[in-house]
Short mmCIF file of C-alpha atoms in Angstrom, two decimals:
data_model
loop_
_atom_site.label_atom_id
_atom_site.label_comp_id
_atom_site.label_asym_id
_atom_site.label_seq_id
_atom_site.Cartn_x
_atom_site.Cartn_y
_atom_site.Cartn_z
CA MET A 1 -151.61 -154.05 38.36
CA GLN A 2 -152.37 -157.64 37.22
CA ASN A 3 -153.77 -160.20 40.06
CA ARG A 4 -152.36 -163.68 39.92
CA ASP A 5 -153.05 -167.19 41.27
CA LEU A 6 -150.94 -169.28 43.71
CA SER A 7 -149.18 -170.50 40.52
CA GLY A 8 -148.12 -166.95 39.53
CA SER A 9 -150.61 -167.02 36.50
CA VAL A 10 -152.29 -163.91 35.31
CA LEU A 11 -156.18 -163.88 36.33
CA SER A 12 -158.10 -162.32 33.57
CA GLY A 13 -160.88 -159.67 34.88
CA ALA A 14 -160.02 -160.02 38.71
CA SER A 15 -159.79 -157.55 41.27
CA ALA A 16 -157.49 -157.95 44.08
CA ALA A 17 -160.50 -158.81 46.33
CA ALA A 18 -162.01 -161.38 44.11
CA THR A 19 -158.41 -162.85 43.52
CA GLU A 20 -158.31 -163.64 47.17
CA ASN A 21 -161.69 -165.46 47.29
CA TYR A 22 -160.81 -167.39 44.09
CA ILE A 23 -157.56 -168.47 45.53
CA ALA A 24 -159.61 -169.78 48.83
CA ALA A 25 -162.30 -171.36 46.61
CA VAL A 26 -159.56 -173.25 44.72
CA GLU A 27 -158.07 -174.64 48.20
CA ALA A 28 -161.54 -175.60 49.22
CA TYR A 29 -162.01 -177.43 45.89
CA HIS A 30 -158.62 -179.28 46.24
CA CYS A 31 -159.69 -180.29 49.76
CA PHE A 32 -163.50 -181.17 48.86
CA ALA A 33 -164.29 -179.23 51.75
CA GLY A 34 -165.32 -175.80 52.69
CA ASP A 35 -167.39 -173.15 50.95
CA ALA A 36 -166.16 -173.31 47.39
CA GLY A 37 -169.26 -172.10 46.05
CA GLY A 38 -169.82 -169.31 48.23
CA LEU A 39 -166.39 -168.07 47.86
CA ILE A 40 -166.69 -168.18 43.93
CA GLU A 41 -169.93 -166.35 44.18
CA ALA A 42 -168.26 -163.69 46.06
CA ALA A 43 -165.41 -163.43 43.62
CA ILE A 44 -167.96 -163.14 40.62
CA ALA A 45 -170.16 -160.64 42.38
CA ASP A 46 -167.03 -158.37 42.96
CA SER A 47 -165.61 -159.01 39.53
CA PRO A 48 -168.34 -160.28 36.85
CA ALA A 49 -165.71 -160.66 34.00
CA PHE A 50 -163.35 -162.95 36.29
CA THR A 51 -162.81 -165.60 33.66
CA MET A 52 -161.34 -168.40 35.94
CA ALA A 53 -163.98 -167.76 38.59
CA HIS A 54 -166.74 -168.82 36.07
CA VAL A 55 -164.41 -171.62 35.09
CA LEU A 56 -164.09 -172.96 38.50
CA LYS A 57 -167.82 -172.71 39.28
CA ALA A 58 -168.56 -174.86 36.23
CA TYR A 59 -166.10 -177.37 37.53
CA LEU A 60 -167.88 -177.50 40.78
CA HIS A 61 -171.05 -178.32 39.31
CA LEU A 62 -170.72 -180.22 35.96
CA VAL A 63 -169.62 -183.66 37.31
CA GLY A 64 -171.27 -185.87 39.94
CA SER A 65 -174.11 -183.62 40.80
CA ASN A 66 -177.71 -183.40 40.18
CA ALA A 67 -179.85 -181.84 37.27
CA ALA A 68 -180.04 -178.38 38.66
CA ALA A 69 -176.42 -178.29 39.63
CA VAL A 70 -175.43 -179.23 36.18
CA GLN A 71 -177.43 -176.64 34.65
CA VAL A 72 -175.66 -173.91 37.07
CA GLY A 73 -172.36 -175.43 35.49
CA VAL A 74 -173.59 -175.11 31.99
CA GLU A 75 -174.39 -171.45 32.45
CA ALA A 76 -171.03 -170.82 34.15
CA ALA A 77 -169.34 -172.24 31.36
CA ALA A 78 -171.23 -170.41 28.67
CA THR A 79 -170.34 -167.03 30.65
CA ALA A 80 -166.63 -168.23 30.89
CA LEU A 81 -166.46 -168.88 27.13
CA SER A 82 -167.85 -165.40 26.47
CA LEU A 83 -165.16 -163.42 28.44
CA PRO A 84 -161.54 -162.46 27.42
CA ALA A 85 -158.98 -165.10 28.35
CA ASN A 86 -154.98 -165.32 28.19
CA ASP A 87 -153.23 -168.53 26.70
CA ARG A 88 -153.46 -170.52 29.88
CA GLU A 89 -157.08 -169.69 30.41
CA GLN A 90 -157.80 -170.46 26.92
CA GLY A 91 -156.55 -174.19 27.83
CA HIS A 92 -159.12 -174.32 30.67
CA LEU A 93 -162.02 -172.89 28.42
CA ALA A 94 -160.97 -175.62 25.53
CA GLY A 95 -161.19 -178.26 28.11
CA LEU A 96 -164.32 -177.16 29.56
CA GLN A 97 -165.96 -177.16 25.95
CA LYS A 98 -164.98 -180.75 25.78
CA MET A 99 -166.66 -181.67 29.03
CA LEU A 100 -169.80 -180.12 28.10
CA SER A 101 -170.12 -182.25 24.88
CA GLY A 102 -169.01 -185.35 26.87
CA GLU A 103 -165.82 -185.90 25.25
CA TYR A 104 -163.94 -186.61 28.36
CA ARG A 105 -161.01 -188.15 26.64
CA ALA A 106 -160.44 -185.12 24.36
CA ALA A 107 -160.96 -182.85 27.48
CA GLY A 108 -158.22 -185.00 29.38
CA ARG A 109 -155.62 -184.44 26.31
CA ILE A 110 -156.35 -180.84 26.38
CA PHE A 111 -155.85 -180.65 30.25
CA GLU A 112 -152.67 -182.72 29.68
CA ASP A 113 -151.21 -180.11 27.32
CA LEU A 114 -152.27 -177.24 29.45
CA THR A 115 -150.28 -178.57 32.47
CA ILE A 116 -147.26 -179.55 30.38
CA ALA A 117 -147.09 -175.98 29.50
CA HIS A 118 -148.03 -174.93 32.89
CA PRO A 119 -147.04 -177.54 35.42
CA LYS A 120 -147.77 -175.49 38.34
CA ASP A 121 -151.35 -175.03 37.49
CA ALA A 122 -152.89 -177.19 40.13
CA LEU A 123 -156.67 -176.69 38.87
CA GLY A 124 -155.41 -177.81 35.56
CA LEU A 125 -153.97 -180.91 37.00
CA GLN A 126 -157.05 -181.52 39.05
CA ALA A 127 -159.38 -181.02 36.24
CA GLY A 128 -157.31 -183.32 34.05
CA GLN A 129 -157.35 -186.15 36.81
CA LEU A 130 -161.20 -185.86 37.13
CA MET A 131 -161.06 -186.73 33.38
CA ASP A 132 -158.91 -189.71 33.92
CA PHE A 133 -161.11 -190.93 36.63
CA LEU A 134 -164.27 -190.48 34.30
CA THR A 135 -162.25 -192.42 31.59
CA GLY A 136 -160.63 -195.20 33.87
CA ASP A 137 -157.33 -194.07 32.50
CA SER A 138 -155.05 -195.26 35.58
CA ARG A 139 -151.97 -194.54 34.11
CA MET A 140 -152.88 -190.83 33.33
CA LEU A 141 -154.40 -190.64 36.73
CA ARG A 142 -150.65 -191.26 37.85
CA ASP A 143 -148.49 -189.61 35.06
CA ARG A 144 -150.08 -186.19 34.24
CA ILE A 145 -149.29 -185.65 37.98
CA GLY A 146 -145.94 -187.03 37.77
CA ARG A 147 -145.00 -184.85 34.80
CA ALA A 148 -145.65 -181.91 36.97
CA ALA A 149 -144.01 -183.29 40.13
CA PRO A 150 -140.56 -181.79 39.54
CA TYR A 151 -142.00 -178.12 39.77
CA TRP A 152 -143.47 -178.54 43.07
CA ASP A 153 -141.86 -178.44 46.75
CA PRO A 154 -143.37 -178.59 50.06
CA GLY A 155 -142.98 -174.84 50.38
CA ARG A 156 -145.64 -174.38 48.12
CA PRO A 157 -149.22 -173.75 50.07
CA ASP A 158 -151.02 -175.99 47.52
CA TYR A 159 -148.47 -178.72 47.57
CA HIS A 160 -151.00 -181.08 49.45
CA ALA A 161 -153.08 -180.84 46.61
CA VAL A 162 -150.60 -182.26 44.27
CA LEU A 163 -149.44 -184.91 46.71
CA GLY A 164 -153.18 -186.01 47.15
CA MET A 165 -153.65 -186.50 43.40
CA LEU A 166 -150.45 -188.13 43.19
CA ALA A 167 -151.15 -190.54 45.77
CA PHE A 168 -154.43 -191.61 44.12
CA GLY A 169 -152.56 -191.98 40.77
CA LEU A 170 -149.84 -194.27 42.42
CA GLU A 171 -152.66 -196.40 44.17
CA GLU A 172 -154.34 -196.92 40.90
CA THR A 173 -151.39 -198.07 39.11
CA GLY A 174 -150.55 -200.57 42.16
CA LEU A 175 -147.79 -198.51 43.74
CA TYR A 176 -149.12 -198.91 46.91
CA ASP A 177 -146.26 -197.79 49.30
CA ARG A 178 -145.48 -194.77 47.63
CA ALA A 179 -149.15 -194.02 47.46
CA GLU A 180 -149.70 -194.27 51.04
CA ALA A 181 -146.73 -192.27 51.71
CA ALA A 182 -147.55 -189.51 49.50
CA GLY A 183 -151.23 -189.39 51.03
CA ARG A 184 -150.21 -189.49 54.27
CA GLN A 185 -147.89 -186.60 53.78
CA ALA A 186 -150.64 -184.61 52.16
CA ILE A 187 -152.83 -185.08 55.10
CA ASP A 188 -149.93 -183.99 57.43
CA LEU A 189 -149.75 -180.81 55.49
CA GLN A 190 -153.40 -180.14 55.21
CA PRO A 191 -155.68 -182.64 57.24
CA ARG A 192 -158.94 -181.56 55.39
CA ASN A 193 -157.59 -182.97 52.14
CA GLY A 194 -160.47 -185.28 51.45
CA TRP A 195 -158.95 -186.52 48.23
CA ALA A 196 -155.76 -187.59 50.15
CA GLN A 197 -157.68 -189.12 52.92
CA HIS A 198 -159.51 -191.23 49.99
CA ALA A 199 -156.23 -192.09 48.53
CA VAL A 200 -154.78 -193.71 51.59
CA ALA A 201 -158.23 -195.46 51.99
CA HIS A 202 -157.96 -196.88 48.60
CA VAL A 203 -154.51 -198.18 49.27
CA LEU A 204 -155.58 -200.05 52.45
CA GLU A 205 -158.63 -201.36 50.63
CA MET A 206 -156.38 -202.96 47.94
CA GLN A 207 -154.18 -204.26 50.51
CA ASP A 208 -156.86 -205.61 52.30
CA ARG A 209 -155.78 -204.02 55.29
CA ARG A 210 -159.33 -203.48 56.93
CA ALA A 211 -158.20 -202.86 60.49
CA ASP A 212 -155.77 -200.17 59.60
CA GLY A 213 -158.42 -198.77 57.20
CA ILE A 214 -160.76 -198.30 60.28
CA ILE A 215 -158.15 -196.79 62.32
CA TRP A 216 -157.23 -194.23 59.38
CA MET A 217 -160.75 -193.22 58.63
CA ARG A 218 -161.68 -192.96 62.40
CA ALA A 219 -158.46 -191.00 63.60
CA ASP A 220 -159.87 -187.71 62.66
CA ILE A 221 -163.49 -187.93 61.48
CA ASP A 222 -163.93 -184.09 62.01
CA ALA A 223 -161.23 -183.16 59.27
CA TRP A 224 -162.59 -185.08 56.57
CA THR A 225 -166.37 -184.65 57.14
CA ARG A 226 -166.60 -180.88 58.38
CA GLU A 227 -168.06 -178.89 55.33
CA SER A 228 -167.32 -181.49 53.04
CA PHE A 229 -168.75 -182.34 49.65
CA PHE A 230 -166.77 -185.77 49.46
CA ALA A 231 -167.80 -187.09 52.86
CA VAL A 232 -170.42 -189.58 51.66
CA HIS A 233 -167.42 -191.30 49.54
CA ASN A 234 -165.00 -191.29 52.23
CA TRP A 235 -167.68 -192.71 54.69
CA TRP A 236 -168.39 -195.45 51.87
CA HIS A 237 -164.73 -196.43 52.20
CA LEU A 238 -165.09 -196.77 56.09
CA ALA A 239 -168.14 -199.10 55.42
CA LEU A 240 -166.03 -201.22 52.82
CA PHE A 241 -163.56 -201.84 55.95
CA HIS A 242 -166.01 -202.78 58.17
CA LEU A 243 -167.99 -204.93 55.55
CA GLY A 244 -164.60 -206.72 55.06
CA LEU A 245 -164.45 -207.75 58.60
CA GLY A 246 -167.79 -208.99 58.42
CA GLU A 247 -169.34 -206.31 60.69
CA VAL A 248 -172.69 -205.82 58.98
CA ASP A 249 -174.42 -204.18 61.66
CA GLU A 250 -171.88 -201.38 61.60
CA VAL A 251 -172.18 -201.18 57.74
CA LEU A 252 -176.00 -200.67 57.93
CA LYS A 253 -175.39 -198.13 60.65
CA LEU A 254 -173.21 -196.16 58.49
CA TYR A 255 -175.49 -196.52 55.58
CA ASP A 256 -178.36 -195.17 57.44
CA GLY A 257 -176.34 -192.44 58.82
CA PRO A 258 -174.04 -190.65 57.15
CA ILE A 259 -174.14 -192.40 53.66
CA TRP A 260 -177.75 -192.20 52.93
CA GLY A 261 -179.48 -190.68 55.85
CA ALA A 262 -179.83 -187.29 53.96
CA LYS A 263 -180.98 -189.23 50.74
CA SER A 264 -178.75 -187.07 48.54
CA ASP A 265 -179.72 -186.88 44.81
CA MET A 266 -176.13 -185.95 43.96
CA ALA A 267 -174.91 -188.62 41.30
CA PHE A 268 -171.56 -189.44 43.17
CA ASP A 269 -173.57 -190.05 46.57
CA LEU A 270 -176.10 -192.30 44.79
CA VAL A 271 -173.31 -194.25 43.29
CA ASP A 272 -171.97 -195.05 46.76
CA ALA A 273 -175.36 -195.85 48.19
CA SER A 274 -176.23 -198.32 45.54
CA ALA A 275 -172.94 -200.03 45.45
CA LEU A 276 -172.75 -200.43 49.21
CA LEU A 277 -176.41 -201.92 49.29
CA TRP A 278 -175.43 -204.13 46.43
CA ARG A 279 -172.53 -205.46 48.25
CA LEU A 280 -174.66 -206.46 51.20
CA TRP A 281 -177.43 -207.83 48.94
CA VAL A 282 -175.34 -210.43 47.27
CA ARG A 283 -174.35 -211.58 50.85
CA GLY A 284 -177.93 -212.17 51.44
CA VAL A 285 -178.33 -209.50 54.13
CA ASP A 286 -181.92 -208.39 54.79
CA LEU A 287 -182.21 -204.75 53.69
CA GLY A 288 -185.76 -203.86 54.53
CA ASN A 289 -187.20 -201.24 52.22
CA ARG A 290 -183.72 -199.64 51.54
CA TRP A 291 -183.59 -200.49 48.08
CA ASN A 292 -186.98 -198.98 47.34
CA GLU A 293 -186.05 -195.73 48.91
CA LEU A 294 -182.89 -195.49 46.91
CA ALA A 295 -184.85 -196.82 43.60
CA ASP A 296 -187.27 -193.74 44.47
CA VAL A 297 -184.56 -191.42 44.09
CA TYR A 298 -183.09 -192.81 40.88
CA GLN A 299 -186.49 -192.94 39.14
CA ALA A 300 -187.20 -189.24 40.14
CA ARG A 301 -183.81 -188.40 38.16
CA ALA A 302 -184.60 -190.74 35.22
CA ASP A 303 -184.14 -187.92 32.75
CA THR A 304 -180.47 -187.72 33.59
CA LEU A 305 -179.80 -191.15 32.85
CA GLY A 306 -178.02 -192.13 29.63
CA ALA A 307 -175.31 -189.44 29.88
CA TYR A 308 -172.74 -191.57 31.78
CA ALA A 309 -172.80 -195.37 31.84
CA PHE A 310 -170.79 -195.64 35.22
CA ASP A 311 -173.51 -193.87 36.92
CA ASP A 312 -176.28 -195.77 35.07
CA THR A 313 -174.88 -199.09 36.16
CA HIS A 314 -175.50 -198.04 39.67
CA ALA A 315 -179.02 -196.77 38.97
CA MET A 316 -179.55 -200.31 37.57
CA LEU A 317 -178.27 -201.83 40.92
CA SER A 318 -181.10 -200.14 42.61
CA PHE A 319 -183.83 -200.98 40.17
CA VAL A 320 -182.83 -204.65 40.15
CA GLY A 321 -182.35 -204.68 43.99
CA ALA A 322 -185.87 -203.09 44.11
CA GLY A 323 -187.44 -205.65 41.67
CA ARG A 324 -188.81 -202.69 39.49
CA MET A 325 -189.15 -204.26 36.17
CA ASP A 326 -190.61 -201.36 34.37
CA ALA A 327 -187.70 -199.05 35.53
CA ILE A 328 -185.16 -201.87 34.34
CA GLN A 329 -186.67 -202.23 30.93
CA ALA A 330 -186.58 -198.35 30.49
CA LEU A 331 -182.97 -197.99 31.77
CA LEU A 332 -182.09 -200.85 29.21
CA GLU A 333 -183.87 -198.96 26.51
CA THR A 334 -181.92 -195.73 27.61
CA GLN A 335 -178.69 -197.71 27.10
CA GLN A 336 -179.52 -198.85 23.66
CA ALA A 337 -180.25 -195.23 22.75
CA ALA A 338 -176.84 -194.23 24.31
CA LEU A 339 -175.16 -196.53 21.98
CA LYS A 340 -175.74 -193.86 19.29
CA GLY A 341 -175.52 -190.70 21.49
CA PRO A 342 -172.66 -188.15 21.61
CA GLY A 343 -169.57 -188.23 23.30
CA ASP A 344 -167.36 -191.00 24.79
CA ASN A 345 -170.53 -192.19 26.52
CA ALA A 346 -171.39 -194.43 23.42
CA SER A 347 -168.38 -196.44 23.97
CA PHE A 348 -168.55 -196.51 27.63
CA THR A 349 -171.79 -197.98 27.21
CA GLY A 350 -171.07 -200.63 24.49
CA GLU A 351 -168.02 -201.81 25.62
CA VAL A 352 -168.76 -201.97 29.51
CA GLY A 353 -171.96 -200.34 30.77
CA LEU A 354 -174.59 -202.42 28.91
CA PRO A 355 -173.15 -205.86 29.16
CA VAL A 356 -172.50 -205.25 32.85
CA MET A 357 -176.12 -204.07 33.22
CA GLU A 358 -177.43 -206.98 31.42
CA GLY A 359 -175.24 -209.27 33.75
CA LEU A 360 -176.90 -207.51 36.78
CA VAL A 361 -180.27 -207.90 35.47
CA ALA A 362 -179.76 -211.47 34.94
CA PHE A 363 -178.18 -211.99 38.58
CA GLY A 364 -181.57 -210.30 39.84
CA ALA A 365 -183.65 -212.79 37.68
CA GLY A 366 -181.97 -215.84 38.95
CA ASN A 367 -180.39 -216.50 35.74
CA TYR A 368 -177.10 -216.82 37.12
CA GLY A 369 -175.38 -218.72 34.06
CA LEU A 370 -176.32 -215.78 31.78
CA ALA A 371 -174.93 -213.50 34.68
CA VAL A 372 -171.39 -215.27 34.74
CA GLU A 373 -171.36 -214.94 30.81
CA ARG A 374 -171.98 -211.23 30.74
CA LEU A 375 -169.78 -210.44 33.62
CA ARG A 376 -166.83 -212.73 32.50
CA THR A 377 -166.98 -211.03 29.19
CA VAL A 378 -166.69 -207.72 30.55
CA ARG A 379 -164.59 -207.49 33.70
CA ASN A 380 -161.19 -207.33 32.35
CA ARG A 381 -161.97 -204.07 30.22
CA SER A 382 -164.31 -202.81 32.91
CA ALA A 383 -161.92 -199.72 33.47
CA ARG A 384 -162.94 -198.46 30.30
CA PHE A 385 -166.35 -196.81 31.67
CA GLY A 386 -164.48 -195.06 34.50
CA GLY A 387 -164.29 -195.25 38.18
CA SER A 388 -161.61 -196.89 40.61
CA HIS A 389 -160.35 -200.48 41.22
CA ALA A 390 -162.31 -200.48 44.48
CA GLN A 391 -165.57 -199.45 42.88
CA ARG A 392 -165.45 -201.85 39.79
CA ASP A 393 -164.50 -204.68 42.35
CA LEU A 394 -168.34 -204.90 42.65
CA ILE A 395 -168.26 -206.69 39.14
CA ASP A 396 -165.98 -209.44 40.53
CA LEU A 397 -167.93 -209.69 43.71
CA THR A 398 -171.24 -210.37 41.80
CA LEU A 399 -169.36 -212.79 39.33
CA ILE A 400 -168.11 -214.88 42.37
CA GLU A 401 -171.63 -214.91 43.74
CA ALA A 402 -173.25 -215.64 40.30
CA ALA A 403 -170.84 -218.68 39.89
CA THR A 404 -171.62 -219.95 43.36
CA ARG A 405 -175.29 -219.84 42.78
CA ASN A 406 -174.84 -221.46 39.38
CA LYS A 407 -173.12 -224.27 41.04
CA ASP A 408 -170.01 -223.65 38.73
CA HIS A 409 -167.79 -224.94 41.33
CA ASP A 410 -164.64 -225.13 38.92
CA LEU A 411 -165.03 -221.35 38.23
CA ARG A 412 -165.99 -220.39 41.53
CA ARG A 413 -162.86 -222.07 42.81
CA ALA A 414 -160.78 -220.37 40.28
CA LEU A 415 -162.18 -216.98 41.00
CA ILE A 416 -161.41 -217.40 44.87
CA ALA A 417 -157.97 -218.64 44.08
CA GLU A 418 -157.29 -215.36 42.02
CA ARG A 419 -158.88 -213.07 44.53
CA ALA A 420 -156.69 -214.64 47.24
CA VAL A 421 -153.75 -213.71 45.72
CA ALA A 422 -154.41 -210.08 45.66
CA LEU A 423 -156.72 -210.01 49.11
CA PRO A 424 -155.21 -212.83 51.21
CA SER A 425 -157.78 -212.33 53.84
CA GLY A 426 -161.04 -210.29 54.90
CA GLU A 427 -163.37 -210.35 52.31
CA THR A 428 -162.22 -213.26 50.74
CA ALA A 429 -162.22 -215.24 53.86
CA SER A 430 -165.66 -214.16 54.04
CA VAL A 431 -166.74 -215.18 50.78
CA LEU A 432 -165.13 -218.42 51.09
CA GLY A 433 -166.83 -219.25 54.58
CA ARG A 434 -170.43 -218.06 53.39
CA ALA A 435 -170.52 -219.90 50.19
CA ALA A 436 -168.49 -222.87 50.95
#
């Protein structure tokens, strides 16, 4: 008897018991909550030749983690690639190989073809959307899910996962009303879906609905924090809502508590911590020793830098904030080497990462004219090194502050005017009031 996942696809090398654990692990991965790692280890212990169990283990560890976790992912991928696989599983393995070599665009295309052929493969959709996020491909964040949508209906147990992914893709392409509706429907179906929770938070951020955002995030904190490996990012969204309302004490409380209290060295958690501190710092908030504590962690994992420019840019935030000139210089040299490196990161670095970092370094040195020049040059193409609109907004916020400090009143006025069109209150009003 062949065992199958929720899409009806055959799972090579899986027993009935291992299949049950695998399905539960995939559900946890969809939600970014639960014991996905423990469940997949149980599946592998039962069925060591279970190909997709090793694939999922690789997906869980390869992106956004620390060096030790990445190595686990590399080993899981190697095992998966050594095992028998059917046609659908071969698609996952081919995409995984491209991920290992840092060819995220190519991986995204492979996952695209995989889910065109198998539109009910929710894991394939999720792996593909992760590649779209890493490459900043807003349209594919939406369209790869949209292509599969006709094959899904509310009667499927994992329908919430596709709704959550669709919500994020709709939000990143500016279809805010539809994004919010899809995200809220996903949460109604599965309150623990941290990705859907975050998709609605993105809508509220982009619409400048700060008070609504606080209500949304605080309505059921337990649902999106319990056993969640995505909680830090959602806490970050809550902090942004408070920051937009000028509630700096609440932001610092969140930073010192759930955002940075555990001092995680996971890449995605570090990104959130550094991005939040930077937003506070450019406003003139006294951060005490916080920059140094964060920079210590980044310097301890310096051997991981140079692989993904988006993450490296956030390391640079911490080094500039802490005034660590040696670390700044070393990271700039790492970026120069990355320009000749393998995979997509060479273009991420050259087109966006390096000029942004040079702008940040200039800002920290008080050379606001150079900061303006570097950031103006790159901001309209900044999506090319990944992340979301909300994350990349840090570039615009820094540019506004650099223009203000450089006494470039005409440019500052123009930047504030354009921002007021997109964000008619909240953070824009705060910037206007502080720097007028």
